[in-house]
Amino acid sequence: MKKTIEKITPRPAQPHMVGDGFRVYGFIPAAVDRRSMSPFLVLDFNPEYDFGPSEIPLGVGAHPHKGFETVTIAYKGRVQHADSSGGGGIIGEGDVQWMTAGSGILHKEFHEENFSKTGGSFEMVQLWVNLPAKDKNVAPHYQAITKDSMGLYEIPGSGGVVNVIAGNFNGVNGPAATYSPVHLSNIRLKAGAEVTTSLPAGYNTALLVIKGAVEVNGENAGEHSFVHFKNEGSDILIKAASDAVVLLLSGEPINEPIAAYGPFVMNTQAEIYEAMEAFQAGKFGTLD
């Protein structure tokens, strides 16, 4: 049985800036509330945008996170990041950084130095993925997932490929380790091609059309639109009207209370106060 589409949301009229280096449109929680897309808390999309050269890298300075994970997917451009645990690195085109903030961390991310000096096309997605209550205080860490390390599903008829980041796509597994069941894949379709997949009916599921135009279970979805499914049916058929890139995300709901304040996501307001106090007391470490 096909998954029923709840609604298709076009790209919002206006972007907003995150720091001075990320020009994003927010789909979660703007298009759908967090409960309807649990465990996904935030989806910010920076569609392709040409940033001019800058001697000082654009981005976001040191800021805290606690109680969830950030997943940064690079389509174009390069991002350099560092955190208070001593971690850091460069996210290249096609790569993913999966950071578990857990018990609390300071983090910063900027356009990579050489990319910043030359400027160019920049295209990114950042997701926030909730952590179950039992895992909210795990030690911070991150997974650097290169495009070459992802699972690769070849669409029949030379119709394109699927890069599997997490979970499973038609029997191909992704490398990301997750704290609750999550499926996350980049589907790259050639014009006229189609692909079918199945996901559990009870999982919260959506897709974002990064590039091109597609037909999803019989309904048209234009470039930069967000397709949210109802929790019924399991099959998804995607047909490409033009060369297309589609981000498919699906996860088992975390049926726990959500208390959120800025970069802190816990289960109760009391835990939010504790997180703020820990941050103010310097317990998240230091980061210049």
Tab-separated table of C-alpha atoms in Angstrom:
chain	number	residue	atom	x	y	z
A	1	MET	CA	0.000	0.000	0.000
A	2	LYS	CA	1.318	3.430	-0.939
A	3	LYS	CA	2.099	5.956	1.765
A	4	THR	CA	-0.493	8.720	1.751
A	5	ILE	CA	0.845	12.256	1.418
A	6	GLU	CA	-0.232	14.576	4.235
A	7	LYS	CA	0.854	17.762	2.452
A	8	ILE	CA	3.433	19.243	0.096
A	9	THR	CA	4.984	22.502	1.298
A	10	PRO	CA	6.775	24.768	-1.177
A	11	ARG	CA	9.923	26.597	-0.162
A	12	PRO	CA	9.115	29.510	2.184
A	13	ALA	CA	9.130	32.990	0.671
A	14	GLN	CA	12.080	34.268	2.683
A	15	PRO	CA	15.254	32.643	4.003
A	16	HIS	CA	16.866	33.490	7.320
A	17	MET	CA	20.529	33.615	8.224
A	18	VAL	CA	22.212	31.295	10.703
A	19	GLY	CA	25.308	33.234	11.627
A	20	ASP	CA	26.589	34.935	8.487
A	21	GLY	CA	27.420	31.808	6.476
A	22	PHE	CA	24.217	29.775	6.227
A	23	ARG	CA	21.255	31.162	4.254
A	24	VAL	CA	18.514	28.715	5.138
A	25	TYR	CA	14.839	27.935	4.747
A	26	GLY	CA	13.296	26.124	7.704
A	27	PHE	CA	10.909	23.217	7.066
A	28	ILE	CA	10.905	21.586	10.496
A	29	PRO	CA	9.258	22.835	12.679
A	30	ALA	CA	7.799	25.474	10.311
A	31	ALA	CA	6.064	23.175	7.800
A	32	VAL	CA	5.344	20.351	10.259
A	33	ASP	CA	5.532	20.308	14.025
A	34	ARG	CA	8.258	18.398	15.829
A	35	ARG	CA	5.874	15.785	17.204
A	36	SER	CA	4.738	14.897	13.669
A	37	MET	CA	8.330	14.384	12.528
A	38	SER	CA	9.939	12.928	15.678
A	39	PRO	CA	12.822	12.085	16.016
A	40	PHE	CA	13.627	14.959	13.603
A	41	LEU	CA	13.475	18.291	15.437
A	42	VAL	CA	14.821	20.710	12.834
A	43	LEU	CA	15.400	20.694	9.090
A	44	ASP	CA	17.180	23.766	7.713
A	45	PHE	CA	17.937	23.867	3.999
A	46	ASN	CA	20.525	26.142	2.395
A	47	PRO	CA	19.702	25.752	-1.329
A	48	GLU	CA	22.465	26.467	-3.793
A	49	TYR	CA	23.711	30.001	-3.236
A	50	ASP	CA	26.844	31.703	-4.481
A	51	PHE	CA	28.784	33.213	-1.600
A	52	GLY	CA	31.408	35.667	-2.768
A	53	PRO	CA	35.053	35.481	-1.702
A	54	SER	CA	35.795	36.359	1.911
A	55	GLU	CA	39.159	36.542	3.655
A	56	ILE	CA	37.365	35.944	6.961
A	57	PRO	CA	35.388	32.660	6.770
A	58	LEU	CA	31.642	33.053	7.152
A	59	GLY	CA	29.739	30.833	9.557
A	60	VAL	CA	28.657	30.430	13.167
A	61	GLY	CA	30.933	30.991	16.164
A	62	ALA	CA	31.096	28.880	19.310
A	63	HIS	CA	27.639	27.873	20.550
A	64	PRO	CA	26.301	25.127	22.839
A	65	HIS	CA	24.232	22.000	22.145
A	66	LYS	CA	22.794	19.434	24.534
A	67	GLY	CA	20.370	16.499	24.359
A	68	PHE	CA	20.270	15.813	20.609
A	69	GLU	CA	22.352	15.299	17.454
A	70	THR	CA	23.145	17.566	14.513
A	71	VAL	CA	23.500	16.075	11.039
A	72	THR	CA	25.133	18.299	8.413
A	73	ILE	CA	24.865	17.141	4.800
A	74	ALA	CA	27.083	18.914	2.259
A	75	TYR	CA	25.943	19.069	-1.365
A	76	LYS	CA	28.157	21.928	-2.565
A	77	GLY	CA	30.939	23.832	-0.819
A	78	ARG	CA	32.983	22.855	2.207
A	79	VAL	CA	32.477	23.377	5.939
A	80	GLN	CA	35.145	23.398	8.639
A	81	HIS	CA	34.064	22.642	12.197
A	82	ALA	CA	35.515	22.244	15.687
A	83	ASP	CA	34.161	21.433	19.132
A	84	SER	CA	35.115	21.644	22.805
A	85	SER	CA	35.960	17.946	23.014
A	86	GLY	CA	38.884	18.505	20.667
A	87	GLY	CA	37.110	17.172	17.611
A	88	GLY	CA	37.014	18.888	14.258
A	89	GLY	CA	37.429	18.446	10.551
A	90	ILE	CA	36.206	19.384	7.100
A	91	ILE	CA	32.901	18.331	5.566
A	92	GLY	CA	33.463	18.036	1.814
A	93	GLU	CA	30.937	17.821	-0.995
A	94	GLY	CA	28.807	14.692	-0.616
A	95	ASP	CA	29.970	14.104	2.967
A	96	VAL	CA	28.035	14.132	6.239
A	97	GLN	CA	28.997	15.089	9.774
A	98	TRP	CA	26.856	13.406	12.444
A	99	MET	CA	27.526	15.078	15.784
A	100	THR	CA	26.089	13.741	19.038
A	101	ALA	CA	25.925	16.635	21.489
A	102	GLY	CA	24.678	14.369	24.284
A	103	SER	CA	25.669	15.709	27.723
A	104	GLY	CA	26.762	19.051	26.303
A	105	ILE	CA	29.287	20.484	23.879
A	106	LEU	CA	30.432	23.762	22.337
A	107	HIS	CA	30.637	23.765	18.569
A	108	LYS	CA	31.505	26.150	15.733
A	109	GLU	CA	31.243	25.805	11.971
A	110	PHE	CA	32.484	28.017	9.157
A	111	HIS	CA	33.069	27.909	5.432
A	112	GLU	CA	36.335	26.046	4.920
A	113	GLU	CA	39.247	28.486	4.591
A	114	ASN	CA	40.169	27.860	0.949
A	115	PHE	CA	36.521	27.747	-0.138
A	116	SER	CA	35.959	31.026	1.696
A	117	LYS	CA	38.816	32.747	-0.135
A	118	THR	CA	37.529	31.750	-3.573
A	119	GLY	CA	33.791	31.752	-2.834
A	120	GLY	CA	31.391	29.684	-4.907
A	121	SER	CA	28.250	27.573	-4.796
A	122	PHE	CA	27.201	26.484	-1.323
A	123	GLU	CA	24.389	23.998	-0.626
A	124	MET	CA	23.719	22.260	2.686
A	125	VAL	CA	21.070	20.616	4.865
A	126	GLN	CA	21.229	20.488	8.636
A	127	LEU	CA	19.003	18.195	10.672
A	128	TRP	CA	18.557	18.027	14.422
A	129	VAL	CA	17.790	14.482	15.571
A	130	ASN	CA	16.400	13.963	19.058
A	131	LEU	CA	17.961	11.552	21.544
A	132	PRO	CA	15.839	9.260	23.732
A	133	ALA	CA	15.816	10.254	27.422
A	134	LYS	CA	18.133	7.382	28.335
A	135	ASP	CA	20.776	8.675	25.906
A	136	LYS	CA	20.604	12.431	26.427
A	137	ASN	CA	23.712	12.439	28.609
A	138	VAL	CA	25.989	10.261	26.483
A	139	ALA	CA	29.499	11.611	26.003
A	140	PRO	CA	29.693	13.996	23.013
A	141	HIS	CA	31.182	12.543	19.846
A	142	TYR	CA	30.772	12.698	16.104
A	143	GLN	CA	30.868	10.483	13.040
A	144	ALA	CA	32.591	11.777	9.909
A	145	ILE	CA	30.752	9.998	7.098
A	146	THR	CA	32.349	10.399	3.685
A	147	LYS	CA	30.386	9.878	0.499
A	148	ASP	CA	32.616	6.908	-0.353
A	149	SER	CA	31.754	5.186	2.937
A	150	MET	CA	27.985	5.382	2.406
A	151	GLY	CA	25.896	2.484	1.215
A	152	LEU	CA	25.298	2.617	-2.539
A	153	TYR	CA	22.077	1.425	-4.161
A	154	GLU	CA	22.002	1.491	-7.956
A	155	ILE	CA	18.610	2.384	-9.372
A	156	PRO	CA	17.551	-0.168	-12.024
A	157	GLY	CA	17.884	0.763	-15.680
A	158	SER	CA	20.850	3.065	-15.012
A	159	GLY	CA	18.340	5.467	-13.472
A	160	GLY	CA	20.726	6.871	-10.889
A	161	VAL	CA	22.030	6.004	-7.438
A	162	VAL	CA	21.034	6.258	-3.783
A	163	ASN	CA	23.649	7.210	-1.175
A	164	VAL	CA	22.514	5.597	2.077
A	165	ILE	CA	23.611	7.588	5.124
A	166	ALA	CA	21.716	5.808	7.889
A	167	GLY	CA	19.366	2.862	8.199
A	168	ASN	CA	18.444	0.959	5.072
A	169	PHE	CA	17.325	1.575	1.505
A	170	ASN	CA	16.109	-1.464	-0.442
A	171	GLY	CA	18.489	-3.787	1.397
A	172	VAL	CA	21.523	-1.485	1.375
A	173	ASN	CA	22.681	-0.222	4.781
A	174	GLY	CA	24.164	3.136	5.692
A	175	PRO	CA	27.183	3.541	8.019
A	176	ALA	CA	25.735	5.989	10.599
A	177	ALA	CA	25.180	4.606	14.103
A	178	THR	CA	21.932	5.978	15.557
A	179	TYR	CA	20.305	5.919	19.002
A	180	SER	CA	16.827	5.276	17.613
A	181	PRO	CA	15.832	3.770	14.250
A	182	VAL	CA	16.472	6.337	11.476
A	183	HIS	CA	16.561	5.971	7.696
A	184	LEU	CA	18.328	8.743	5.778
A	185	SER	CA	19.283	8.646	2.096
A	186	ASN	CA	20.136	10.918	-0.822
A	187	ILE	CA	18.315	9.746	-3.947
A	188	ARG	CA	19.886	10.910	-7.215
A	189	LEU	CA	17.579	10.256	-10.168
A	190	LYS	CA	18.146	10.841	-13.855
A	191	ALA	CA	15.375	12.495	-15.861
A	192	GLY	CA	12.620	9.983	-16.618
A	193	ALA	CA	13.839	7.436	-14.073
A	194	GLU	CA	11.875	6.117	-11.121
A	195	VAL	CA	12.530	4.266	-7.887
A	196	THR	CA	10.352	2.505	-5.325
A	197	THR	CA	11.107	1.881	-1.662
A	198	SER	CA	9.207	0.845	1.442
A	199	LEU	CA	9.348	2.214	4.978
A	200	PRO	CA	7.459	1.201	8.135
A	201	ALA	CA	3.937	2.646	8.168
A	202	GLY	CA	4.302	3.974	11.704
A	203	TYR	CA	7.544	5.858	11.079
A	204	ASN	CA	7.439	9.622	10.574
A	205	THR	CA	8.529	10.137	6.973
A	206	ALA	CA	9.214	13.059	4.645
A	207	LEU	CA	11.342	14.017	1.688
A	208	LEU	CA	12.949	17.250	0.537
A	209	VAL	CA	13.448	17.925	-3.165
A	210	ILE	CA	16.964	19.350	-3.267
A	211	LYS	CA	17.185	19.616	-7.049
A	212	GLY	CA	14.815	19.123	-9.970
A	213	ALA	CA	11.143	18.162	-9.980
A	214	VAL	CA	9.596	14.800	-9.116
A	215	GLU	CA	6.299	12.986	-8.880
A	216	VAL	CA	5.772	11.275	-5.514
A	217	ASN	CA	3.028	8.653	-5.262
A	218	GLY	CA	1.187	10.393	-8.077
A	219	GLU	CA	1.553	13.991	-6.822
A	220	ASN	CA	3.899	16.591	-8.267
A	221	ALA	CA	6.606	18.025	-6.021
A	222	GLY	CA	8.649	20.900	-7.386
A	223	GLU	CA	12.209	21.884	-6.630
A	224	HIS	CA	12.817	22.810	-2.970
A	225	SER	CA	9.443	21.442	-1.821
A	226	PHE	CA	8.905	19.341	1.290
A	227	VAL	CA	6.666	16.263	1.147
A	228	HIS	CA	5.254	15.026	4.471
A	229	PHE	CA	3.575	11.606	4.628
A	230	LYS	CA	0.802	10.340	6.859
A	231	ASN	CA	1.540	7.372	9.129
A	232	GLU	CA	-0.222	4.900	6.894
A	233	GLY	CA	0.977	2.719	4.053
A	234	SER	CA	4.584	1.827	3.388
A	235	ASP	CA	5.434	2.215	-0.328
A	236	ILE	CA	6.915	5.315	-1.940
A	237	LEU	CA	7.283	5.727	-5.727
A	238	ILE	CA	9.398	8.629	-6.942
A	239	LYS	CA	9.525	9.552	-10.636
A	240	ALA	CA	11.920	12.227	-11.901
A	241	ALA	CA	10.601	14.823	-14.335
A	242	SER	CA	14.166	16.147	-14.628
A	243	ASP	CA	17.515	15.203	-13.130
A	244	ALA	CA	16.750	15.279	-9.428
A	245	VAL	CA	18.240	14.965	-5.949
A	246	VAL	CA	15.872	14.009	-3.132
A	247	LEU	CA	16.647	13.681	0.584
A	248	LEU	CA	14.473	10.963	2.150
A	249	LEU	CA	14.167	10.875	5.940
A	250	SER	CA	12.180	8.497	8.118
A	251	GLY	CA	12.363	7.526	11.765
A	252	GLU	CA	10.621	5.706	14.561
A	253	PRO	CA	8.871	8.311	16.741
A	254	ILE	CA	10.374	8.954	20.163
A	255	ASN	CA	7.185	9.125	22.194
A	256	GLU	CA	8.565	11.195	25.051
A	257	PRO	CA	7.961	14.789	26.174
A	258	ILE	CA	9.986	17.449	24.366
A	259	ALA	CA	11.249	20.471	26.285
A	260	ALA	CA	13.267	22.741	24.016
A	261	TYR	CA	14.980	26.066	24.572
A	262	GLY	CA	17.327	27.287	21.865
A	263	PRO	CA	20.186	24.781	21.562
A	264	PHE	CA	18.988	22.578	24.448
A	265	VAL	CA	16.469	19.749	23.950
A	266	MET	CA	15.482	17.756	27.025
A	267	ASN	CA	12.344	16.100	28.413
A	268	THR	CA	11.361	18.537	31.173
A	269	GLN	CA	11.675	22.236	31.889
A	270	ALA	CA	13.706	21.399	34.983
A	271	GLU	CA	16.247	19.632	32.782
A	272	ILE	CA	16.419	22.721	30.550
A	273	TYR	CA	17.300	24.845	33.589
A	274	GLU	CA	19.967	22.304	34.568
A	275	ALA	CA	21.420	22.414	31.048
A	276	MET	CA	21.566	26.213	31.096
A	277	GLU	CA	23.244	26.218	34.495
A	278	ALA	CA	25.805	23.632	33.346
A	279	PHE	CA	26.607	25.709	30.266
A	280	GLN	CA	26.930	28.917	32.272
A	281	ALA	CA	29.192	27.123	34.763
A	282	GLY	CA	31.573	26.148	31.964
A	283	LYS	CA	30.804	22.422	32.102
A	284	PHE	CA	30.552	22.171	28.316
A	285	GLY	CA	34.262	22.943	28.011
A	286	THR	CA	35.913	25.800	26.159
A	287	LEU	CA	36.255	26.712	22.512
A	288	ASP	CA	37.926	29.823	21.112
